[in-house]
Coordinates of C-alpha atoms and ligand atoms in Angstrom, one line a residue:
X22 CA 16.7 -17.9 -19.3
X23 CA 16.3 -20.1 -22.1
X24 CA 12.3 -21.4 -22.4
X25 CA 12.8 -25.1 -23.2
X26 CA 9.4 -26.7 -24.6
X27 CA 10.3 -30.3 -24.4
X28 CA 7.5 -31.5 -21.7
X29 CA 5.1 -28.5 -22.1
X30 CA 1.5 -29.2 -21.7
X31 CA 0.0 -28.0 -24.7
X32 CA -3.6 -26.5 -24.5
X33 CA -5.9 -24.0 -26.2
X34 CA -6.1 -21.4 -24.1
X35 CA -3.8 -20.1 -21.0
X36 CA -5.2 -17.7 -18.6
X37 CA -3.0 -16.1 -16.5
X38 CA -4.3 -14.5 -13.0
X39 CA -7.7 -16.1 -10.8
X40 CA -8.7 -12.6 -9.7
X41 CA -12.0 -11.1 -10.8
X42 CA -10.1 -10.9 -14.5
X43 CA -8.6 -14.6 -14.8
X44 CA -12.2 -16.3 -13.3
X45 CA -14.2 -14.3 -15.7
X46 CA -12.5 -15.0 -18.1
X47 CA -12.4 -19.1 -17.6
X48 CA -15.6 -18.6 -16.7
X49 CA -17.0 -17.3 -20.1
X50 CA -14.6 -19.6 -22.2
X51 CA -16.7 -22.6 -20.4
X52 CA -19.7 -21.0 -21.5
X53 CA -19.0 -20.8 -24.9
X54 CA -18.1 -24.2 -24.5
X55 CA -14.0 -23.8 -24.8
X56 CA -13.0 -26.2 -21.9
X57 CA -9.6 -27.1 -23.1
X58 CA -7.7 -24.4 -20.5
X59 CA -5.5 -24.1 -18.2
X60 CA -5.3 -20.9 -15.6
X61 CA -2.3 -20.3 -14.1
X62 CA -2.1 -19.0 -10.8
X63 CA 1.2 -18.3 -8.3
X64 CA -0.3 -18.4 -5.0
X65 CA -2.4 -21.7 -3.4
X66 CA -5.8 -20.1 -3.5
X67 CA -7.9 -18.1 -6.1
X68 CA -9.0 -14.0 -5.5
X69 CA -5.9 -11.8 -7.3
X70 CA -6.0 -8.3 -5.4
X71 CA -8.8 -9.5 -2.7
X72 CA -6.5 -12.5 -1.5
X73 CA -3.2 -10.8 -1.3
X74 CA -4.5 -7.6 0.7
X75 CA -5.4 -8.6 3.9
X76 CA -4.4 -5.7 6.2
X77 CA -7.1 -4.8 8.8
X78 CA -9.9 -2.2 7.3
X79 CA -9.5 -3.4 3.5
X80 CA -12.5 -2.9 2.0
X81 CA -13.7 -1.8 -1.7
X82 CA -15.0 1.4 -2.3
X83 CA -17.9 0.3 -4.9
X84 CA -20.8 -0.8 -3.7
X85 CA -21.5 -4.5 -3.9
X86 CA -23.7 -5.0 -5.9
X87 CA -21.9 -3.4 -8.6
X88 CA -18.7 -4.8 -7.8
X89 CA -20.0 -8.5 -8.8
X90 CA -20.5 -10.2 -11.8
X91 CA -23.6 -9.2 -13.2
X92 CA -23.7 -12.7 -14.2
X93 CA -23.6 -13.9 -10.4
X94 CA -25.3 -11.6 -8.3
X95 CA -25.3 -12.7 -4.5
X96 CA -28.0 -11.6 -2.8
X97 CA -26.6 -12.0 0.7
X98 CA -23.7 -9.6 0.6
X99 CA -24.0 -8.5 4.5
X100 CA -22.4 -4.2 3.8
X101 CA -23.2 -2.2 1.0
X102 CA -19.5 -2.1 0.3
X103 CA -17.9 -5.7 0.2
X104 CA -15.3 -5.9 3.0
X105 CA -12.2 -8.0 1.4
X106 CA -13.1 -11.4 3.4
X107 CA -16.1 -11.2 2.2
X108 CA -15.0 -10.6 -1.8
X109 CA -12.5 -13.5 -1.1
X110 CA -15.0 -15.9 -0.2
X111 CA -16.9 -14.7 -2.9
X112 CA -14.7 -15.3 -5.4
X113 CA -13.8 -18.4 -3.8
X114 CA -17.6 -19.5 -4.4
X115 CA -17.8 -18.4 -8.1
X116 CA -14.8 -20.1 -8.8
X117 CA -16.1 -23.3 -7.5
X118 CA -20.1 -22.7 -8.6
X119 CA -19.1 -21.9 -12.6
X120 CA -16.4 -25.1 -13.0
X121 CA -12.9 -23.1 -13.2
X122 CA -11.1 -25.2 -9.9
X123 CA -10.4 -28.4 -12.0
X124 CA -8.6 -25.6 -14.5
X125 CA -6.9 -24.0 -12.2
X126 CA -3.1 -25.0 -11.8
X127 CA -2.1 -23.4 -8.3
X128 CA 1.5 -22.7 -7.6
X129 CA 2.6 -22.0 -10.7
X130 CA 4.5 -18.9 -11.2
X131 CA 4.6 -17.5 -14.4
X132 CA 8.5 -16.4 -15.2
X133 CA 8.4 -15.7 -18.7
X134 CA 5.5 -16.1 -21.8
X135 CA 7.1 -16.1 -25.2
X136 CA 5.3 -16.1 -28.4
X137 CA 6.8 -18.7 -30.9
X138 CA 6.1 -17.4 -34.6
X139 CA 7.0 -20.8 -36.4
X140 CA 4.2 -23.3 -34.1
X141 CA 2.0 -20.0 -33.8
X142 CA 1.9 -20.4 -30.1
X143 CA 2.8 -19.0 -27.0
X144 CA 5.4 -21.1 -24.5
X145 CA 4.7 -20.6 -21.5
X146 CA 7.2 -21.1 -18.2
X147 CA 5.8 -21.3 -15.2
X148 CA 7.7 -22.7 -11.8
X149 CA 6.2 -26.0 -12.3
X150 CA 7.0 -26.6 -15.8
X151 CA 5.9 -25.0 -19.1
X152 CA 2.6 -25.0 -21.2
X153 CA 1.8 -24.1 -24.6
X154 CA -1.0 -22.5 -25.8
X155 CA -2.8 -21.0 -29.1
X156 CA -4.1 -18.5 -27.1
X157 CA -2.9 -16.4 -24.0
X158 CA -5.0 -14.3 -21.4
X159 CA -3.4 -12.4 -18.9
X160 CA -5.7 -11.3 -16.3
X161 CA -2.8 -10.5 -13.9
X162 CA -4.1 -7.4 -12.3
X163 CA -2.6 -3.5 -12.3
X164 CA -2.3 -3.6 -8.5
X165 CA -0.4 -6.4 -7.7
X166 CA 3.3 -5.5 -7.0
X167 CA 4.2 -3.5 -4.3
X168 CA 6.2 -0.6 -4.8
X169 CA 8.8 0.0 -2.0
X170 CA 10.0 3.5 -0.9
X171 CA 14.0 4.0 -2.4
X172 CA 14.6 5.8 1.4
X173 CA 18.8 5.6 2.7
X174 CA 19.1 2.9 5.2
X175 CA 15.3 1.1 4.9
X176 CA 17.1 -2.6 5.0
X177 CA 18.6 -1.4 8.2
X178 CA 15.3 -1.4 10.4
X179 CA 14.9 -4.2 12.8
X180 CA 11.7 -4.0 13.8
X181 CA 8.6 -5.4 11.6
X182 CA 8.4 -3.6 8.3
X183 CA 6.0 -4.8 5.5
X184 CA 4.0 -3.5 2.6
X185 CA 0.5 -3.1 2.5
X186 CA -0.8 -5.8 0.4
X187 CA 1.9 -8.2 2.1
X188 CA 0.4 -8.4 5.5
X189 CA 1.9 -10.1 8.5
X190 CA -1.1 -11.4 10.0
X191 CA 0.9 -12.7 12.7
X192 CA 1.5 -8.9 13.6
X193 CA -0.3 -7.7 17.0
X194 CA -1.2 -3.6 17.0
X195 CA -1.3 -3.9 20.5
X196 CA 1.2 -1.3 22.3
X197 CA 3.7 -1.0 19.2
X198 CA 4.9 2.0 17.7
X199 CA 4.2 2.4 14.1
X200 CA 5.4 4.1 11.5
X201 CA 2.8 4.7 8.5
X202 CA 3.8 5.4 4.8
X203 CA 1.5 7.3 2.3
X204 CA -2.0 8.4 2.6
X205 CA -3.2 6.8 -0.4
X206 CA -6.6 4.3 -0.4
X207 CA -4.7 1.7 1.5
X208 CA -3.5 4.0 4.3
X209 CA -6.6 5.3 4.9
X210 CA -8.2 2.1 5.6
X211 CA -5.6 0.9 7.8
X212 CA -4.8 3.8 9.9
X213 CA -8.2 4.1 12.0
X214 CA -8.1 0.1 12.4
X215 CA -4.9 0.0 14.1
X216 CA -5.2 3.1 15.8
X217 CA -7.3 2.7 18.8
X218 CA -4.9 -0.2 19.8
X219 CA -1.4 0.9 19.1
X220 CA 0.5 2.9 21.8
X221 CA 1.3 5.5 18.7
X222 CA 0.9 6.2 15.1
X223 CA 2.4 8.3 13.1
X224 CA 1.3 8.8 9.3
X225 CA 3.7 10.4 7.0
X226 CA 1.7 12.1 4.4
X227 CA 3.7 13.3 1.4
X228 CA 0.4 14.4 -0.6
X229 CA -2.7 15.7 0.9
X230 CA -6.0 13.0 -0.3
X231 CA -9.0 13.9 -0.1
X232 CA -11.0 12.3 2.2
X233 CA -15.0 12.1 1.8
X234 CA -17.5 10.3 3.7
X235 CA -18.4 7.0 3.5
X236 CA -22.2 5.4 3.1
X237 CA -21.5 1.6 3.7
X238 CA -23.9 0.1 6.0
X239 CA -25.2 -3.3 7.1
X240 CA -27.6 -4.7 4.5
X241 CA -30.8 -5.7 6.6
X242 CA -32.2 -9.3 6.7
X243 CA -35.3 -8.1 5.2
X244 CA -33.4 -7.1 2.0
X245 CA -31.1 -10.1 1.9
X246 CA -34.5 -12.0 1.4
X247 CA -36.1 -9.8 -1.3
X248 CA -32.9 -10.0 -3.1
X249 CA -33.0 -13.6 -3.0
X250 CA -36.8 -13.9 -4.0
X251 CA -37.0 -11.2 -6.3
X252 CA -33.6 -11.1 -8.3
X253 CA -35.1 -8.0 -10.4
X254 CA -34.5 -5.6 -6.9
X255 CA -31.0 -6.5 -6.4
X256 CA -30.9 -5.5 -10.3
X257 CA -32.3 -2.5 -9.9
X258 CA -30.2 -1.4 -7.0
X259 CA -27.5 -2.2 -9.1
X260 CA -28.4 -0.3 -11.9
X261 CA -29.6 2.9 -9.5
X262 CA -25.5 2.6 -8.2
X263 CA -24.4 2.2 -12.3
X264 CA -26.1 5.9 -13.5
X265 CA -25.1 8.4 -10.3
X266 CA -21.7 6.7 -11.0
X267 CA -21.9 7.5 -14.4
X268 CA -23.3 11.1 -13.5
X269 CA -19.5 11.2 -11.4
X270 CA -17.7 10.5 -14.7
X271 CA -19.4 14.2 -16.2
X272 CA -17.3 15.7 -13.4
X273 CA -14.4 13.5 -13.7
X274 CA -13.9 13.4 -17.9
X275 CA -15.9 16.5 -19.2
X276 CA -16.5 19.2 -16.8
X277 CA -13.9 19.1 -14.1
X278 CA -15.4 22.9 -12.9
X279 CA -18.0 20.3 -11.1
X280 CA -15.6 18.6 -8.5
X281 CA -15.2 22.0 -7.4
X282 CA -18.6 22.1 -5.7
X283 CA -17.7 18.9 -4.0
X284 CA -14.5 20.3 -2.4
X285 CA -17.3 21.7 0.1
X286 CA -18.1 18.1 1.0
X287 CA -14.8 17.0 1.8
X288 CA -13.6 20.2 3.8
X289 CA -17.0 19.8 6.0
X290 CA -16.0 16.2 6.4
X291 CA -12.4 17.3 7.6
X292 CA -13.2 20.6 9.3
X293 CA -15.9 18.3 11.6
X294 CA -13.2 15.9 12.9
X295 CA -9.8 18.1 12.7
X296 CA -10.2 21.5 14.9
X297 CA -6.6 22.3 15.1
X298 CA -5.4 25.0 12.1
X299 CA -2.2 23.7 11.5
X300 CA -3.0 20.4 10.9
X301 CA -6.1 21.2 8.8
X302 CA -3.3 23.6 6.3
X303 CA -1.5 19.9 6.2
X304 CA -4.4 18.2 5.3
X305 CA -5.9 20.8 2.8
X306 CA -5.1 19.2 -0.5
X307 CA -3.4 21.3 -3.3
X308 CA -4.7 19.6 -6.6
X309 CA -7.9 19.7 -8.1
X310 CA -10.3 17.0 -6.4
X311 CA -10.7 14.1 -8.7
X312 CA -7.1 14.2 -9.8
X313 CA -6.0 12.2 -7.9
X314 CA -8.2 9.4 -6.4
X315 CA -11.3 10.8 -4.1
X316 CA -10.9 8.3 -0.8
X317 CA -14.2 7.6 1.3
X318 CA -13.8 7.2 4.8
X319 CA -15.9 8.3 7.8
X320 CA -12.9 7.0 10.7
X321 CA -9.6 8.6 8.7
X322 CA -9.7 12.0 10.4
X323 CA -11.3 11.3 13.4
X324 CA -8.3 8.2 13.9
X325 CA -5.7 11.4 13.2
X326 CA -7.2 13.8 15.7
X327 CA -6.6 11.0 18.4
X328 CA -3.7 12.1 21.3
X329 CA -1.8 8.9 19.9
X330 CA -1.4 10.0 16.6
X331 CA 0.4 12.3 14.6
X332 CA 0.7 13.7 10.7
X333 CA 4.0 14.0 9.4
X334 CA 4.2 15.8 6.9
X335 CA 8.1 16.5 6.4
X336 CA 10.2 13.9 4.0
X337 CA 11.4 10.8 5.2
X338 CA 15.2 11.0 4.4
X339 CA 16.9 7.9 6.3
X340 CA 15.9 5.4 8.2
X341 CA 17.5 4.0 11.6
X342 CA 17.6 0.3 12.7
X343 CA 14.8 1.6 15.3
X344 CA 13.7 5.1 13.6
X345 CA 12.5 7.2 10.6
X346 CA 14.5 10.9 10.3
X347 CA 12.6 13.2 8.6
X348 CA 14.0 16.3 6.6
X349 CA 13.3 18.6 9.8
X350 CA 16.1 16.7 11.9
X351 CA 13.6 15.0 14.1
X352 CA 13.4 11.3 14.8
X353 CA 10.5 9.3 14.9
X354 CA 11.0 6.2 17.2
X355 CA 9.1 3.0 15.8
X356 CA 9.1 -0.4 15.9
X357 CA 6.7 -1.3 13.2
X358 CA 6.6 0.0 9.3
X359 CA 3.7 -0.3 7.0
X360 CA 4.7 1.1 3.7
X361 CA 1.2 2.1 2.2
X362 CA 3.0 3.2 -1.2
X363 CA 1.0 1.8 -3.7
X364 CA 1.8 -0.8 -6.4
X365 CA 4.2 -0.5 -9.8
X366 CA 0.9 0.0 -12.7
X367 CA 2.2 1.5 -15.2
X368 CA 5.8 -0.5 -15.0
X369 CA 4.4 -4.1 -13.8
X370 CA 7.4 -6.2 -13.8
X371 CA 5.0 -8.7 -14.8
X372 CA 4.7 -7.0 -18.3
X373 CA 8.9 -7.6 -19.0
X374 CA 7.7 -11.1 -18.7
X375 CA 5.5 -11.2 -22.0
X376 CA 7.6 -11.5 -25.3
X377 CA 5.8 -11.3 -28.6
X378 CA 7.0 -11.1 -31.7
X379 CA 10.4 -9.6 -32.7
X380 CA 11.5 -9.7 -29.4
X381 CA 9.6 -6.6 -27.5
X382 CA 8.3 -7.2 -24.3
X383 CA 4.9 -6.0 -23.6
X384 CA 6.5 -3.4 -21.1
X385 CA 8.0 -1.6 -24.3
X386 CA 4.5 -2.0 -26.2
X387 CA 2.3 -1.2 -23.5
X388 CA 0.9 2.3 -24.4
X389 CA 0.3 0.6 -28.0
X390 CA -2.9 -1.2 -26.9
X391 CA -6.1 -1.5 -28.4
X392 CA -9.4 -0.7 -26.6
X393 CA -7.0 -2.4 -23.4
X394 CA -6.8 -5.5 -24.8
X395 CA -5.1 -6.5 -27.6
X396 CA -1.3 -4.9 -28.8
X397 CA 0.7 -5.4 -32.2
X398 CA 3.0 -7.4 -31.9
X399 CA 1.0 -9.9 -29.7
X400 CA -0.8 -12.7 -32.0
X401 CA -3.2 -14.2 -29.8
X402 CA -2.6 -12.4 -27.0
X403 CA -5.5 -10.8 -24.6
X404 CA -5.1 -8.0 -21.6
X405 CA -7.2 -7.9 -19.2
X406 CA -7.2 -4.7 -17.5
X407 CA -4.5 -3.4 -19.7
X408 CA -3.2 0.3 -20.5
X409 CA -6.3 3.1 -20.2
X410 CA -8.7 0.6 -18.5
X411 CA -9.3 2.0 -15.5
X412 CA -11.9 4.4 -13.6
X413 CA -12.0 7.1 -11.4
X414 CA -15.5 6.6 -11.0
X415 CA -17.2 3.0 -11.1
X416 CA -16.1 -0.6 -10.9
X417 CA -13.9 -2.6 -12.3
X418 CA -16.1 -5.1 -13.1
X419 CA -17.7 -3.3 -16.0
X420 CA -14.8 -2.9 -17.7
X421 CA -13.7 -7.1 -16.9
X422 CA -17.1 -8.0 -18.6
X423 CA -17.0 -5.8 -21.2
X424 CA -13.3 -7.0 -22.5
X425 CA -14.7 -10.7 -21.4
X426 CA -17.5 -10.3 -24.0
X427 CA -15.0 -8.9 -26.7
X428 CA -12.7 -11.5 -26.4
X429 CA -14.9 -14.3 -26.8
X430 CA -16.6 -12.7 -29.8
X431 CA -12.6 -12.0 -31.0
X432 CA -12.2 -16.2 -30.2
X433 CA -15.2 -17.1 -32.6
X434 CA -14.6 -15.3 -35.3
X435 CA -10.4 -15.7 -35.6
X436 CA -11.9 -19.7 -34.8
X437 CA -14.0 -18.7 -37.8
X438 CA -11.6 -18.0 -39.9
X439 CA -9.1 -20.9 -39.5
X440 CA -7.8 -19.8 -36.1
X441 CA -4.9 -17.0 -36.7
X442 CA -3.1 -16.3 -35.5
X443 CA -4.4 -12.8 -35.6
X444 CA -3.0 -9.6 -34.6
X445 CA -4.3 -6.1 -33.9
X446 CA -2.9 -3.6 -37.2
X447 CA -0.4 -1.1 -35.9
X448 CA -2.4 1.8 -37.2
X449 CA -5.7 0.8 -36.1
X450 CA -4.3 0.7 -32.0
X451 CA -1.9 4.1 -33.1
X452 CA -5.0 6.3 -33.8
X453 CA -7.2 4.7 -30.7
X454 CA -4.1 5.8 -28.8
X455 CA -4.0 8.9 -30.5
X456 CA -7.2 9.6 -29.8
X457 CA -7.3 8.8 -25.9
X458 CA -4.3 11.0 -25.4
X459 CA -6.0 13.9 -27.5
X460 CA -8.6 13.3 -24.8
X461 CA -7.1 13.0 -21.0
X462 CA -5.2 15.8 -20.8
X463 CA -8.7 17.3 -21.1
X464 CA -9.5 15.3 -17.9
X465 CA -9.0 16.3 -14.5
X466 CA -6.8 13.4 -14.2
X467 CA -4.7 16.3 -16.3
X468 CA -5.3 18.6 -14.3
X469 CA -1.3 18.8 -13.0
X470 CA -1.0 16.7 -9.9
X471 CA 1.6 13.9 -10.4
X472 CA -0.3 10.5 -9.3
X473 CA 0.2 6.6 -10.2
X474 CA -2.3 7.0 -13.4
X475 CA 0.4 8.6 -15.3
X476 CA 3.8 6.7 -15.8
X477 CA 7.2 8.2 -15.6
X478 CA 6.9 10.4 -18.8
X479 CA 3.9 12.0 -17.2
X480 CA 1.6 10.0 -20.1
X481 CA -1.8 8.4 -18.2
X482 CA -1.8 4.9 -19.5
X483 CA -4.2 4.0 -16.8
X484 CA -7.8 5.4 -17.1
X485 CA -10.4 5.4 -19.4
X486 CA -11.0 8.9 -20.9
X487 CA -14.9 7.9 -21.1
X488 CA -18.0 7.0 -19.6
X489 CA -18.0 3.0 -18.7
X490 CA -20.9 2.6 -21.8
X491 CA -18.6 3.8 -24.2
X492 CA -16.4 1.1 -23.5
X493 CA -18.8 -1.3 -23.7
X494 CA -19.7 0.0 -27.2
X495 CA -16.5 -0.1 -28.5
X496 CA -15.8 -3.3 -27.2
X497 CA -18.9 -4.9 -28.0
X498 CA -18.0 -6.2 -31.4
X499 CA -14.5 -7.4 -32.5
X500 CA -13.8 -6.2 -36.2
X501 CA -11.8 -8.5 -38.4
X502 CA -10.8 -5.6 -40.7
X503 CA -8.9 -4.0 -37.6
X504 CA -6.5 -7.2 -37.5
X505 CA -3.9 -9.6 -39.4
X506 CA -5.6 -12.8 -39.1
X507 CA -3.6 -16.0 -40.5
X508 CA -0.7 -13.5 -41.7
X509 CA 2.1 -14.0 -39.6
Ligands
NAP30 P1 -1.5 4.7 -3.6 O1 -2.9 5.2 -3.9 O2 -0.6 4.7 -4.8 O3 -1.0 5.5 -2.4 C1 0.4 5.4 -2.0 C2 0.7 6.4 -1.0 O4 2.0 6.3 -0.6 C3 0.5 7.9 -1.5 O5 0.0 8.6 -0.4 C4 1.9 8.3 -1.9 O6 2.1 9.6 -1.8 C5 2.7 7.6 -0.8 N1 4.1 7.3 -1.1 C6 4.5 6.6 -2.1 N2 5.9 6.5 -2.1 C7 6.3 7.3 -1.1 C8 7.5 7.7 -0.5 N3 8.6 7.2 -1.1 N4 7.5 8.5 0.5 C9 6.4 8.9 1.1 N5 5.2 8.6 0.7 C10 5.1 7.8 -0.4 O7 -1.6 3.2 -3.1 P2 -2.7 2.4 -2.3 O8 -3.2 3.3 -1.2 O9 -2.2 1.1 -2.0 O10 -3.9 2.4 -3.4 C11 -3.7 2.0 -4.7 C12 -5.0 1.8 -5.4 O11 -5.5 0.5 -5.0 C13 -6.1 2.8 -5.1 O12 -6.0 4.0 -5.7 C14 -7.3 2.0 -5.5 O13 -7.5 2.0 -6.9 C15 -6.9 0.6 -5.0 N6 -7.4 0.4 -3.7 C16 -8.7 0.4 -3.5 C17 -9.2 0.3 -2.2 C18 -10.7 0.4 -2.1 O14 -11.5 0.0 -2.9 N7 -11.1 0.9 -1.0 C19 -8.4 0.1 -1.2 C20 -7.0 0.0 -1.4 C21 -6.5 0.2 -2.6 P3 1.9 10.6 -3.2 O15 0.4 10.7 -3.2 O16 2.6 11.8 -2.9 O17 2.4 9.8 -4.3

């Protein structure tokens, strides 16, 4: 496809994405007082991840009132945890209090971003025309497109079959017979919601999570109100969640030998609900805890130990207009499929969209980034969320406002200097790279489990090797000497 440029609007700065990454990040050019911007986003609404997963049970697994913006607290989150309607609405409410709506173009779907050395911009093509811009942000997620089981005869079924984070809301639990994929954070959420109305559930488990309680609770009304009269409290609570999930990140990065001790946590936790031996060897992971992502639930086990469910544990190998056949020879009658198997990270599709110079795509430069935001070979260009970004242990937020902070210091200074285009040097993101590498295998994320933190060469492109303030330290000023500015 050819990117014609003709009737493109031309602006200073495209964001791509109105989830927690794209907002923030309209959100702090405002502030700094860059208002000419456009952020384009594919669906009719704003919220990224929080809009599209609407299954029953979503919820996030970091308390609220870390998983904000520190710059908009809300002091009348009702749970502990933020349920997903209520992060929706949330976002829905920052988006509208801090100005970004009248930038937001809805319904445009990016196809292809192409940096275009001679005008020094980037061309962008988007399902409602194109727009040009000195500057692109991509804030388009790393859980955002659904990866779907390769399984003989899946387009065969006839009954309802969708993906987790593609809900049919239309769908009643009511007396079906479903049929659930993976056991990852998804699945756990949904299978105790739909369990105590379905006729029968079976969850086919191909590894063993583990499973440790959860502590959300109502937040009282008495709390709500010192929040909202005393700001400070909801601070401090904030800060109190920040350390012990810091403390986590000792067990997680430098002394795996920790998460041991908390393997008696989980196995009370699963020992209390599941009584029968056989199904407790099935559920007994056979990794190191922490290598793959710890899942808190206080209704996943109990929902399993219920007479109409059932744990699978033998490989799917076909599917039947009206059945799964597992390796075993037996055939599990459904009518209903959720495939709860997690989301392409390390191979977005989006990231064979993005063309910098010389022709590579950002999926062939990907595990070149700096500090998970800036590649060579990308003038202008910002990640959010890019390669080695994400936690095991806290919020994502953190590491959104820490890259937001970078970028507009990176904005000022290339504005500074004449206004690039500028370009991370090759060697300064090769020995940052080198370095992180040198590091996770270190981690219990290397510990030797396969999860989707690693990508197909076994390499973890996704998590940060570090506590969440070392990011913020590295990112906290951008360097000039680290980049080409006004080379290219
Ligand atoms: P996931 O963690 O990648 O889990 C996918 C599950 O599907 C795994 O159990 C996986 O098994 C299984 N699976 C994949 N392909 C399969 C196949 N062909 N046959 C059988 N099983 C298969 O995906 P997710 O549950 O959607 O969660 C993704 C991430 O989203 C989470 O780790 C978290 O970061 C985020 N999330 C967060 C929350 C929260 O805050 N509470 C909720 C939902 C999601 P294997 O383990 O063997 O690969």
């Amino acid at each position: 496809m050819t990117v014609s440029d003709q009737s493109a609007q031309t602006v200073t700065f495209a964001i791509i994405g109105t989830g927690f990454a794209g907002l923030g990040a309209a959100i702090k050019l405002l502030q700094a007082g860059h208002d000419d911007l456009v952020v384009l986003e594919r669906a009719d609404e704003v919220g990224g991840t929080w809009r599209d997963n609407t299954y029953p049970g979503c919820r996030c697994d970091v308390q609220s009132n870390l998983y904000s913006f520190s710059f908009a607290a809300k002091p009348d989150w009702s749970e502990t945890f933020p349920s997903q309607p209520e992060l929706r609405g949330y976002l829905r409410e920052v988006a509208a209090q801090y100005g970004v709506l009248p930038h937001v173009r809805f319904g445009h779907e990016v196809s292809k971003a192409v940096w275009q050395g001679t005008a020094e911009r980037w061309l962008i093509s988007t399902s409602k025309g194109d727009v040009a811009a000195r500057y692109l942000i991509a804030g388009v997620g790393a859980l955002v497109e659904p990866s779907l089981p390769d399984i003989a005869g899946i387009e065969t079924f006839t009954g309802t079959i969708m993906h987790s984070a593609r809900w049919d809301n239309g769908w009643q639990a009511a007396g079906r017979r479903v049929a659930v994929v993976g056991t990852g954070a998804s699945a756990i959420q949904i299978v105790p919601s739909i369990q105590p109305a379905v006729e029968h559930v079976t969850v086919f488990q191909r590894t063993a999570p583990f499973v440790v309680p959860h502590t959300n609770k109502p937040v009282s009304g008495r709390r709500k109100r010192l929040y909202a009269a005393v700001p400070a409290t909801q601070r401090m609570s904030r800060v109190t969640n920040y350390w012990l999930r810091e403390l986590l990140a000792i067990g997680f990065i430098k002394r795996p030998k920790i998460l041991k001790r908390a393997e008696a946590v989980w196995r009370r936790h699963m020992e209390g609900a599941i009584t029968d031996p056989a199904t407790r060897r099935q559920l007994t992971p056979s990794y190191d805890m922490g290598c793959k992502r710890v899942l808190p639930s206080n209704d996943f086990y109990p929902a399993l130990a219920e007479p109409n469910a059932e744990l699978v544990t033998e490989k799917i190998i076909e599917f039947r207009p009206d059945a799964l056949v597992t390796a075993d020879g037996a055939v599990h009658q459904v009518d209903t499929v959720i495939l709860a198997t997690g989301f392409h990270v390390t191979d977005n599709p989006m990231f064979g969209l993005i063309t910098g110079r010389d022709g590579r795509t950002l999926a062939d430069a990907f595990g070149e980034t700096y500090l998970g935001t800036v590649v060579p070979g990308f003038p202008n260009y910002f990640q959010l969320t890019g390669a080695n970004t994400g936690l095991g242990h806290s919020s994502m937020l953190l590491m959104i406002e820490s890259q937001l902070r970078y970028i507009i210091d990176a904005v000022s200074k290339v504005e500074a200097a004449g206004g690039g285009p500028f370009e991370v040097r090759p060697e300064v993101a090769a020995a940052y790279n080198a370095e992180l590498q040198r590091k996770l295998p270190r981690t219990v994320w290397g510990s030797g489990c396969s999860s989707w933190y690693l990508n197909s060469q076994g390499k973890n492109l996704t998590l940060w090797p570090g506590f969440t303030f070392d990011f913020r330290h590295r990112t906290r000023r951008f360097k000039p000497a680290e980049f080409s500015i006004g080379e290219s």
